[in-house]
Coordinates of C-alpha atoms in Angstrom, one line a residue:
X247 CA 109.3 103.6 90.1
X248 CA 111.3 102.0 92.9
X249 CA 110.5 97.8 94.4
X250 CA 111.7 97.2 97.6
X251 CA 112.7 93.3 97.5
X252 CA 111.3 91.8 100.4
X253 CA 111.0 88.0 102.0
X254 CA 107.7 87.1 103.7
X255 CA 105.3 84.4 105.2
X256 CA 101.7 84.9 105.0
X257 CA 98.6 85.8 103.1
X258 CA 97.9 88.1 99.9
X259 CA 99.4 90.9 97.7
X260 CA 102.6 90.4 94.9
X261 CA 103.3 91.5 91.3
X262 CA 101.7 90.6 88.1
X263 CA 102.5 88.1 86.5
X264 CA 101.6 86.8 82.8
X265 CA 101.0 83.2 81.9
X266 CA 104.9 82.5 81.2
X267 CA 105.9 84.1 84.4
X268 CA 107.3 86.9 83.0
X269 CA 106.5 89.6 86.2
X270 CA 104.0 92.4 84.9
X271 CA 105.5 94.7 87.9
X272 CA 107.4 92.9 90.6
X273 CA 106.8 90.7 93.0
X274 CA 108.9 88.8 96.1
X275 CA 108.3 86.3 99.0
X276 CA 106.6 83.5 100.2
X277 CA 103.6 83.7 102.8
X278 CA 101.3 81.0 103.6
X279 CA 97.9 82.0 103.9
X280 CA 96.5 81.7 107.9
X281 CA 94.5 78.3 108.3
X282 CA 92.1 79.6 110.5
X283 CA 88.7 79.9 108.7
X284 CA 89.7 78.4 105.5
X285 CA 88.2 74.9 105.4
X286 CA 89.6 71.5 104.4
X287 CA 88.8 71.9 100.6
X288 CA 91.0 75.0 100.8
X289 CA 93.6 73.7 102.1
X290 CA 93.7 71.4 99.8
X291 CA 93.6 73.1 97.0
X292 CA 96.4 75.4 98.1
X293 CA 98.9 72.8 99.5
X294 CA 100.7 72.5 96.2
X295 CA 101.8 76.2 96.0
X296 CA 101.4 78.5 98.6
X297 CA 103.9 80.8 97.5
X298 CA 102.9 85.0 98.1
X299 CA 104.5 88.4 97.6
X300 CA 104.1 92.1 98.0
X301 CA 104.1 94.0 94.9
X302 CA 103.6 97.3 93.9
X303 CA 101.1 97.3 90.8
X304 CA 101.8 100.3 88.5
X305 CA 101.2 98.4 85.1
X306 CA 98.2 97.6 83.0
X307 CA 96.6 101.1 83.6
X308 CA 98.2 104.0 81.9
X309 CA 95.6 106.5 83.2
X310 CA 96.6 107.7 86.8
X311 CA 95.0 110.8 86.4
X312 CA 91.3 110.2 86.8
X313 CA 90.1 110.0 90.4
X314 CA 87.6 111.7 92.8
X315 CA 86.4 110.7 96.1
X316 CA 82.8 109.9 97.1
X317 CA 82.3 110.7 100.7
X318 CA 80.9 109.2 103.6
X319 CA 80.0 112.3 105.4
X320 CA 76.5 112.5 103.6
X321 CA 73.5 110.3 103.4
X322 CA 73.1 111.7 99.1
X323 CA 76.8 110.5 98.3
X324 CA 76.4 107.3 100.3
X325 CA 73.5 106.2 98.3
X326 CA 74.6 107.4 95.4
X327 CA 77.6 104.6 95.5
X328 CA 76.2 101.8 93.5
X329 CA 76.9 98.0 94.1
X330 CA 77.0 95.4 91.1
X331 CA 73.6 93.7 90.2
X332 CA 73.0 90.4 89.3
X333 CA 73.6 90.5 85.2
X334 CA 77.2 90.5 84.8
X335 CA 78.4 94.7 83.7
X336 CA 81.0 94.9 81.0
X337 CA 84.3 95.8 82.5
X338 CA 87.7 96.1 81.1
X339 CA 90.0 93.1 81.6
X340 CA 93.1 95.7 82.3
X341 CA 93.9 96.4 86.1
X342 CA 93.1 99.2 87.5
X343 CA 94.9 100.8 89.7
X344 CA 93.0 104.9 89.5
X345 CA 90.3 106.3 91.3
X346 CA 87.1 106.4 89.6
X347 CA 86.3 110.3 91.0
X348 CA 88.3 113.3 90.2
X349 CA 90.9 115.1 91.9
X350 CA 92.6 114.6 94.8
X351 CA 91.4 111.0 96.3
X352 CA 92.4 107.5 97.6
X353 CA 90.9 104.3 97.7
X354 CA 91.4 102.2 100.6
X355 CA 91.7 98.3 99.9
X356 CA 91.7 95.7 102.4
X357 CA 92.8 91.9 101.8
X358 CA 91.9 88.6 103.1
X359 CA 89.5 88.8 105.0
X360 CA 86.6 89.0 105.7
X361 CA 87.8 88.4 109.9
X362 CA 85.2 88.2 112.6
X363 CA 87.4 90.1 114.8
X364 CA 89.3 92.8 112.8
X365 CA 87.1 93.6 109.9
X366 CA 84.4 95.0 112.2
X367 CA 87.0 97.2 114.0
X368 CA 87.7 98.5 110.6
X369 CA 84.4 99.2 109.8
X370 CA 83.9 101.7 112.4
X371 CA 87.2 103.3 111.8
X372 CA 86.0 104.0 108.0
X373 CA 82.4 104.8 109.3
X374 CA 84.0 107.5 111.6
X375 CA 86.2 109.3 109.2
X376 CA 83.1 109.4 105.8
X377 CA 85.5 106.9 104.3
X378 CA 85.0 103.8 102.1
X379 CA 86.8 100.9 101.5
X380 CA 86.7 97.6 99.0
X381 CA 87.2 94.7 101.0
X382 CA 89.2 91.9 99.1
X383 CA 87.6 88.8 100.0
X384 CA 88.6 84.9 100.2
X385 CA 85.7 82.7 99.3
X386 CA 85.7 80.4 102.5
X387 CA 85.9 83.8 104.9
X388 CA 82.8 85.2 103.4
X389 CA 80.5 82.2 103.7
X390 CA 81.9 81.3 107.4
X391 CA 81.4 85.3 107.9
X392 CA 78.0 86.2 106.2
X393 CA 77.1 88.6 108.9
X394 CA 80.5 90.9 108.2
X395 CA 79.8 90.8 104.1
X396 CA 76.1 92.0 104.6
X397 CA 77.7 94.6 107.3
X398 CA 80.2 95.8 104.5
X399 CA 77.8 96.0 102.0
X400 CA 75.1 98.1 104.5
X401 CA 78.1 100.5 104.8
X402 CA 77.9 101.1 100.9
X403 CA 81.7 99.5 100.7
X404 CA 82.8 97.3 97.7
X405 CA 83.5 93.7 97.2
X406 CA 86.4 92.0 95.6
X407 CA 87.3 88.2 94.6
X408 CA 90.2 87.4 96.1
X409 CA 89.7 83.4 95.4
X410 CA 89.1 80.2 97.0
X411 CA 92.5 79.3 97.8
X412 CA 94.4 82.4 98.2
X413 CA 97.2 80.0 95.9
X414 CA 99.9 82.8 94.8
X415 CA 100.9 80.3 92.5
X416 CA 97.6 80.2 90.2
X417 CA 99.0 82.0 86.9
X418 CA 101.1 78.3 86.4
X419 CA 97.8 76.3 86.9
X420 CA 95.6 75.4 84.5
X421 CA 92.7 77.7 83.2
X422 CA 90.1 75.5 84.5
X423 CA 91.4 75.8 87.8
X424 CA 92.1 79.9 87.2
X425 CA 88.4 79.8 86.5
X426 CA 86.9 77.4 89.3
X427 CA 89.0 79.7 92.2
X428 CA 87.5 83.2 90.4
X429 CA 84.1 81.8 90.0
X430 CA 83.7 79.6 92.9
X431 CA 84.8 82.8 95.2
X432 CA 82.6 85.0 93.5
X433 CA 79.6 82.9 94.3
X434 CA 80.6 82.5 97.6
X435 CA 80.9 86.2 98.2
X436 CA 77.2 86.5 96.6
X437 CA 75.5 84.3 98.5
X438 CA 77.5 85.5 101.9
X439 CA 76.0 89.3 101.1
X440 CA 72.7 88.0 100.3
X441 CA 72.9 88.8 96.6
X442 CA 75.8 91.7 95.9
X443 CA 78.4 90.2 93.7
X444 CA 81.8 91.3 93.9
X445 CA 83.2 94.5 91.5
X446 CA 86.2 94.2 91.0
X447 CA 88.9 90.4 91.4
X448 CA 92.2 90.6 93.0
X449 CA 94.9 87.8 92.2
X450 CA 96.4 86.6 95.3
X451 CA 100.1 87.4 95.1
X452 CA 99.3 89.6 91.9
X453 CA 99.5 85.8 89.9
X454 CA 96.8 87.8 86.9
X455 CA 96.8 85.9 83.9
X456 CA 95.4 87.1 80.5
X457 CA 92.9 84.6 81.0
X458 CA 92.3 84.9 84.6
X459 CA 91.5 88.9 83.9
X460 CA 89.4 88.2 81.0
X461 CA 86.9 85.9 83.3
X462 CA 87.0 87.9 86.1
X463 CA 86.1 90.8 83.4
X464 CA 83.3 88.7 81.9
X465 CA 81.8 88.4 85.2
X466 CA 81.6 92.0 85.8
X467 CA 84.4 92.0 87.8
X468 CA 87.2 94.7 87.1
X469 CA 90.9 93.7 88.1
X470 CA 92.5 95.5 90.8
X471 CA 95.8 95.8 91.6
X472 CA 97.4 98.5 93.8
X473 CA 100.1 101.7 93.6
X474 CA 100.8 101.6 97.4
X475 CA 101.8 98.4 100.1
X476 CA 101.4 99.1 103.9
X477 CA 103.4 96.3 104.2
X478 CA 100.6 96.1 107.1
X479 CA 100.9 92.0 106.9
X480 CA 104.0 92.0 108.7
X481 CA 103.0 93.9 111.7
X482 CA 106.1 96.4 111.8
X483 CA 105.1 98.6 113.8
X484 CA 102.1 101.2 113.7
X485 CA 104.6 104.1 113.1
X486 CA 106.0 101.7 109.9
X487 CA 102.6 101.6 108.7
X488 CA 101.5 105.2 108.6
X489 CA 105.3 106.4 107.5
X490 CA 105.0 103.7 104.6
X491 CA 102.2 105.4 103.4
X492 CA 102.5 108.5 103.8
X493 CA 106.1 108.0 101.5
X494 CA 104.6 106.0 98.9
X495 CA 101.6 108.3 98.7
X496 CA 103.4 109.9 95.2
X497 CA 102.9 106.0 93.0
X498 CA 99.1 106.6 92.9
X499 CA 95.7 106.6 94.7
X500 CA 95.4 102.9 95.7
X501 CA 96.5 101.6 98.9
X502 CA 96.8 98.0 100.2
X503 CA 95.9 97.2 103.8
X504 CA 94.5 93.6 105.5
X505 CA 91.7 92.2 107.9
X506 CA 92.9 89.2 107.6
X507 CA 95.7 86.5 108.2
X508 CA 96.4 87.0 111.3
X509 CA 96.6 89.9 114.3
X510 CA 95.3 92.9 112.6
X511 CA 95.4 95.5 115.7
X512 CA 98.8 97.3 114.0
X513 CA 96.8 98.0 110.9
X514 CA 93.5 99.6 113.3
X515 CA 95.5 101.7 115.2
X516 CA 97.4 103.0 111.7
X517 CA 94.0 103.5 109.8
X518 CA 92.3 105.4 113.1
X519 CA 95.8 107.8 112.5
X520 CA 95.9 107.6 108.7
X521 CA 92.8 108.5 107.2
X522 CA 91.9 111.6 109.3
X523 CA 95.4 112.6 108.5
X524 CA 94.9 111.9 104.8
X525 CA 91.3 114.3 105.3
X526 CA 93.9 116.8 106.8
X527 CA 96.2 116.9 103.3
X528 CA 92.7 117.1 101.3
X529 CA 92.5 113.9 100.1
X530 CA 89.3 112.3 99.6
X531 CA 87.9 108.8 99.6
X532 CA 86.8 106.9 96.6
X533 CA 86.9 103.7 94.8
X534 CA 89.0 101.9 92.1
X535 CA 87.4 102.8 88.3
X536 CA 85.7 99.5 86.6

């Protein structure tokens, strides 16, 4: 396993970390989150600590080997992808980081938004490749962008609870408030996609908690982490996205992009290149396993 050390300034993304601090994988950087659709509450709930990092999550799940890829391509295995209901399922509180389909597959995972702008864009670069995505979402985004959730969900994609705050600083804070930025996001995402709760919880900066995993998995919602950065946030370059991912392809099936936070035209252009490359080395397209 090899971390790449890295100092940065925005929104999303890090290493595990327990409730001492103790780093679960590894984790770097500080990034605030962008201010542009989070409200006032937000803010202020994230001015103490808004401290992120890029990580590279290969703990918590010792099962790399179970994948498979459901499809796009046809209207059967688009239906057949299910969305969470309204009575909590019982999930594991480990992270996952697998696909849940066989074989040769990625899942695609995109951060922070969702983003008026870019998230649509992205849309239509999954719709025309038969690929899926799960779309990590802060709470504030999804109720200012109802329209975009209710679009994702229509295109049989995932949810994820990315929090209220976005606060990569969250595994110091107290439970209540763990709880309150996983719950409060959650029922923001709900309402935003006129009833589909989210499936899995993400931990901004990777800032999991025993606790924070074992509400998110009492809620029916499976912690994610990731095998693969695109280190997409920092805009270097489209040809630094695609070769990033392409290298780190070998650490496992799930890969990290973002809709939000900023300018997300380097990561559009890399994903219109990436995934019919990916179709081109027989990969297919599924989701993390819950």
């Amino acid at each position: 396993m090899k971390f790449l050390p890295l100092l940065v300034n925005s929104a999303s993304c890090g290493g595990i970390q327990d409730e001492a601090g103790k780093s679960e994988a590894v984790w770097t950087g500080n990034r605030p989150v962008s201010g542009r659709s989070i409200t006032g509450l937000t803010i202020a709930l994230t001015a103490a600590g808004l401290l992120t990092c890029l990580w590279s999550a290969h703990t918590g799940e010792t099962n790399r080997h179970a994948s498979a890829a459901i499809g796009k391509g046809s209207g059967a295995a688009r239906a057949a992808i299910p969305h969470r209901g309204t009575l909590p399922v019982k999930v594991s509180p480990e992270i996952t980081h697998t696909a849940e389909s066989g074989g040769k597959a990625v899942n695609i995972t995109i951060d922070d938004g969702p983003d008026p702008v870019w998230t649509p864009k992205i849309l239509q670069v999954l719709h025309d490749n038969g690929a899926h995505a799960t779309f990590c979402m802060i709470g504030p985004h999804a109720a200012e962008n109802s329209a975009v959730v209710k679009k994702i969900v229509a295109d049989d994609d995932r949810l994820c609870d990315h929090t209220v705050s976005h606060n990569m600083r969250m595994n110091h804070r107290s439970d209540a408030y763990q709880k309150s930025q996983i719950l409060d996001a959650e029922r923001m995402i709900q309402q935003a996609s006129g009833g589909v709760a989210p499936m899995y919880y993400r931990a901004p900066g990777g800032a999991f908690t025993p606790y924070s995993r074992q509400v998110a998995a009492t809620h029916g919602m499976r912690p994610l982490g990731w095998n693969i950065d695109s280190k997409d946030f920092y805009r270097p370059g489209v040809n630094a996205i695609i070769n990033t991912v392409k290298y780190e392809l070998r650490n496992g099936p799930t890969i990290l992009f973002h809709d939000g936070g900023g300018n997300r035209s380097q990561t559009y252009e890399a994903l219109k290149q990436l995934l019919p490359w990916l179709k081109t080395q027989g990969y297919t397209f599924s989701f993390p396993v819950r």
